[in-house]
PDB file of C-alpha atoms in Angstrom:
ATOM      1  CA  MET Q   1       0.000   0.000   0.000  1.00 37.00           C
ATOM      2  CA  LYS Q   2       1.315   3.397  -0.947  1.00 38.00           C
ATOM      3  CA  MET Q   3       0.403   5.125   2.314  1.00 37.00           C
ATOM      4  CA  LEU Q   4       1.034   2.157   4.626  1.00 37.00           C
ATOM      5  CA  LYS Q   5       4.315   3.226   6.098  1.00 39.00           C
ATOM      6  CA  HIS Q   6       4.003   3.401   9.856  1.00 39.00           C
ATOM      7  CA  VAL Q   7       1.489   1.916  12.244  1.00 39.00           C
ATOM      8  CA  TYR Q   8       3.175   2.619  15.574  1.00 38.00           C
ATOM      9  CA  PRO Q   9       4.757   5.949  16.468  1.00 41.00           C
ATOM     10  CA  ASN Q  10       8.165   4.383  17.112  1.00 43.00           C
ATOM     11  CA  ARG Q  11      11.104   6.463  16.086  1.00 41.00           C
ATOM     12  CA  HIS Q  12      12.588   3.864  13.701  1.00 47.00           C
ATOM     13  CA  ARG Q  13      11.472   3.426  10.089  1.00 51.00           C
ATOM     14  CA  MET Q  14       9.222   0.393   9.492  1.00 52.00           C
ATOM     15  CA  SER Q  15       8.404  -1.445   6.301  1.00 60.00           C
ATOM     16  CA  GLU Q  16       5.429  -3.549   5.252  1.00 61.00           C
ATOM     17  CA  ASP Q  17       7.450  -6.615   6.312  1.00 63.00           C
ATOM     18  CA  ASP Q  18       7.280  -5.354   9.924  1.00 61.00           C
ATOM     19  CA  TYR Q  19       3.522  -5.922  10.118  1.00 63.00           C
ATOM     20  CA  ALA Q  20       2.053  -9.104  11.553  1.00 71.00           C
ATOM     21  CA  GLU Q  21      -0.916 -10.610   9.756  1.00 70.00           C
ATOM     22  CA  ILE Q  22      -3.892 -11.003  12.067  1.00 72.00           C
ATOM     23  CA  ASP Q  23      -6.193 -13.938  11.429  1.00 72.00           C
ATOM     24  CA  ALA Q  24      -9.227 -11.997  10.201  1.00 67.00           C
ATOM     25  CA  PRO Q  25     -12.216 -12.857   8.041  1.00 70.00           C
ATOM     26  CA  ASN Q  26     -11.907 -12.638   4.284  1.00 67.00           C
ATOM     27  CA  THR Q  27     -11.793  -8.946   3.325  1.00 61.00           C
ATOM     28  CA  GLU Q  28     -11.756  -9.248  -0.461  1.00 64.00           C
ATOM     29  CA  HIS Q  29     -15.337  -7.971  -0.588  1.00 59.00           C
ATOM     30  CA  LEU Q  30     -14.175  -4.638   0.898  1.00 58.00           C
ATOM     31  CA  ASN Q  31     -12.387  -3.631  -2.292  1.00 57.00           C
ATOM     32  CA  GLY Q  32     -15.633  -2.582  -3.983  1.00 55.00           C
ATOM     33  CA  PRO Q  33     -16.336   0.916  -5.286  1.00 61.00           C
ATOM     34  CA  ASN Q  34     -18.176   1.954  -2.100  1.00 65.00           C
ATOM     35  CA  GLY Q  35     -15.558   0.704   0.367  1.00 77.00           C
ATOM     36  CA  ILE Q  36     -13.725   3.180   2.581  1.00 86.00           C
ATOM     37  CA  ALA Q  37     -10.101   2.402   3.361  1.00 88.00           C
ATOM     38  CA  ILE Q  38      -8.032   3.538   6.339  1.00 90.00           C
ATOM     39  CA  ASN Q  39      -4.638   4.785   5.209  1.00 93.00           C
ATOM     40  CA  ILE Q  40      -1.585   5.261   7.446  1.00 92.00           C
ATOM     41  CA  ALA Q  41       0.828   8.087   6.603  1.00 92.00           C
ATOM     42  CA  GLU Q  42       4.087   9.598   7.769  1.00 89.00           C
ATOM     43  CA  ILE Q  43       4.269  13.109   6.399  1.00 87.00           C
ATOM     44  CA  ARG Q  44       7.823  14.344   5.970  1.00 85.00           C
ATOM     45  CA  THR Q  45       7.788  16.087   2.593  1.00 85.00           C
ATOM     46  CA  GLN Q  46       5.457  18.212   0.487  1.00 89.00           C
ATOM     47  CA  GLN Q  47       4.849  15.175  -1.756  1.00 92.00           C
ATOM     48  CA  ASP Q  48       3.806  13.121   1.286  1.00 90.00           C
ATOM     49  CA  LEU Q  49       1.338  15.885   2.147  1.00 92.00           C
ATOM     50  CA  LEU Q  50      -0.061  15.958  -1.392  1.00 94.00           C
ATOM     51  CA  ASP Q  51      -0.466  12.154  -1.348  1.00 95.00           C
ATOM     52  CA  ALA Q  52      -2.296  12.385   1.992  1.00 95.00           C
ATOM     53  CA  LYS Q  53      -4.641  15.051   0.645  1.00 95.00           C
ATOM     54  CA  ASP Q  54      -5.384  12.859  -2.388  1.00 95.00           C
ATOM     55  CA  VAL Q  55      -6.508  10.109   0.012  1.00 94.00           C
ATOM     56  CA  LEU Q  56      -9.041  12.511   1.551  1.00 94.00           C
ATOM     57  CA  TYR Q  57     -10.260  13.737  -1.824  1.00 94.00           C
ATOM     58  CA  GLY Q  58     -10.727  10.074  -2.738  1.00 92.00           C
ATOM     59  CA  GLY Q  59     -13.066   9.552   0.246  1.00 92.00           C
ATOM     60  CA  ASP Q  60     -10.804   7.452   2.472  1.00 93.00           C
ATOM     61  CA  ILE Q  61      -9.743   7.836   6.108  1.00 95.00           C
ATOM     62  CA  LEU Q  62      -6.245   8.938   7.008  1.00 95.00           C
ATOM     63  CA  VAL Q  63      -4.199   8.323  10.165  1.00 95.00           C
ATOM     64  CA  VAL Q  64      -1.210  10.664  10.116  1.00 93.00           C
ATOM     65  CA  TYR Q  65       1.952  10.387  12.170  1.00 88.00           C
ATOM     66  CA  LEU Q  66       3.697  13.755  12.432  1.00 82.00           C
ATOM     67  CA  GLU Q  67       7.438  13.210  12.221  1.00 73.00           C
ATOM     68  CA  GLY Q  68       8.571  16.366  14.011  1.00 66.00           C
ATOM     69  CA  GLU Q  69      12.291  16.931  13.562  1.00 68.00           C
ATOM     70  CA  LYS Q  70      12.475  14.263  10.836  1.00 69.00           C
ATOM     71  CA  SER Q  71      10.085  16.278   8.672  1.00 69.00           C
ATOM     72  CA  ALA Q  72      10.926  19.038   6.223  1.00 70.00           C
ATOM     73  CA  LEU Q  73       7.481  20.466   7.069  1.00 80.00           C
ATOM     74  CA  SER Q  74       6.339  21.819  10.422  1.00 85.00           C
ATOM     75  CA  SER Q  75       3.553  20.018  12.260  1.00 85.00           C
ATOM     76  CA  SER Q  76       1.479  23.208  12.274  1.00 86.00           C
ATOM     77  CA  HIS Q  77       1.847  23.539   8.478  1.00 87.00           C
ATOM     78  CA  ILE Q  78       0.722  19.931   7.989  1.00 89.00           C
ATOM     79  CA  MET Q  79      -2.244  20.404  10.340  1.00 91.00           C
ATOM     80  CA  ASP Q  80      -3.263  23.649   8.613  1.00 92.00           C
ATOM     81  CA  GLU Q  81      -3.101  22.033   5.162  1.00 93.00           C
ATOM     82  CA  LEU Q  82      -5.115  19.003   6.259  1.00 95.00           C
ATOM     83  CA  ARG Q  83      -7.626  21.198   8.127  1.00 95.00           C
ATOM     84  CA  ASN Q  84      -8.182  23.215   4.932  1.00 96.00           C
ATOM     85  CA  THR Q  85      -8.644  20.009   2.936  1.00 96.00           C
ATOM     86  CA  VAL Q  86     -11.135  18.718   5.523  1.00 96.00           C
ATOM     87  CA  GLU Q  87     -13.126  21.944   5.139  1.00 96.00           C
ATOM     88  CA  GLU Q  88     -13.140  21.487   1.355  1.00 95.00           C
ATOM     89  CA  VAL Q  89     -14.397  17.896   1.501  1.00 95.00           C
ATOM     90  CA  GLY Q  90     -16.700  18.424   4.509  1.00 95.00           C
ATOM     91  CA  GLY Q  91     -14.817  15.895   6.622  1.00 95.00           C
ATOM     92  CA  ASP Q  92     -13.520  15.791  10.170  1.00 96.00           C
ATOM     93  CA  ILE Q  93     -10.109  15.993  11.879  1.00 96.00           C
ATOM     94  CA  VAL Q  94      -8.825  15.390  15.411  1.00 95.00           C
ATOM     95  CA  GLN Q  95      -5.399  15.337  16.985  1.00 92.00           C
ATOM     96  CA  LYS Q  96      -4.571  12.312  19.120  1.00 89.00           C
ATOM     97  CA  GLY Q  97      -1.585  12.902  21.336  1.00 86.00           C
ATOM     98  CA  GLU Q  98       1.230  15.112  20.154  1.00 83.00           C
ATOM     99  CA  ASP Q  99       2.105  13.270  16.963  1.00 85.00           C
ATOM    100  CA  GLN Q 100      -1.039  11.729  15.499  1.00 91.00           C
ATOM    101  CA  LEU Q 101      -3.978  13.058  13.478  1.00 94.00           C
ATOM    102  CA  ILE Q 102      -7.093  11.221  12.398  1.00 96.00           C
ATOM    103  CA  VAL Q 103      -8.686  12.714   9.298  1.00 96.00           C
ATOM    104  CA  THR Q 104     -11.916  11.591   7.646  1.00 95.00           C
ATOM    105  CA  PRO Q 105     -13.963  12.380   4.541  1.00 92.00           C
ATOM    106  CA  GLN Q 106     -17.503  13.760   4.557  1.00 91.00           C
ATOM    107  CA  THR Q 107     -19.127  10.382   5.081  1.00 88.00           C
ATOM    108  CA  VAL Q 108     -17.326   9.681   8.386  1.00 91.00           C
ATOM    109  CA  GLN Q 109     -17.633  11.691  11.591  1.00 92.00           C
ATOM    110  CA  ILE Q 110     -15.153  11.238  14.435  1.00 93.00           C
ATOM    111  CA  ASN Q 111     -16.844  10.671  17.779  1.00 92.00           C
ATOM    112  CA  ARG Q 112     -15.004  12.650  20.445  1.00 90.00           C
ATOM    113  CA  ASN Q 113     -16.412  10.585  23.322  1.00 89.00           C
ATOM    114  CA  LYS Q 114     -13.760   8.169  24.551  1.00 85.00           C
ATOM    115  CA  ILE Q 115     -14.751   4.558  25.128  1.00 88.00           C
ATOM    116  CA  GLY Q 116     -13.475   3.180  28.439  1.00 86.00           C
ATOM    117  CA  GLY Q 117     -10.320   4.224  30.254  1.00 77.00           C
ATOM    118  CA  GLU Q 118     -12.066   6.276  32.936  1.00 69.00           C
TER     119      GLU Q 118
END
C-alpha cells in the first residue's frame, strides 16, 4: 500500500514486512467501489502531504503520524493544510496525542467521546 508506512509511532522506520498478519475474516469484498479504506501516513515532505490530501479527496480515512524533527514540514503547516482540505471535503479531523492526526472524509464523523479508560 502506498500510504502504509508506519502503524506505531516508534522512532525507527518500518516497512510492510514489519507488520504481523492477524487472522481476520476474508476482506476481499471490501475492495468494492463503495468501500472506505483507512490509510496510514508519515508526512515528511510536500509530496507526502499531497499524497495524503489525495486520500481525503478520494473519500478514504487517514491516520497521520507527524514526524517532528524528521520532517521538512512543520507540524502546524501539515495540520493547517489538512484542516483546509477537511473543510473542502466536509470531513472531520482530530489530533490524538502530540504526533497523530485522524482525518476523515464527509461520510465519516469522528466521535469525540472516549470509550473506556475512565
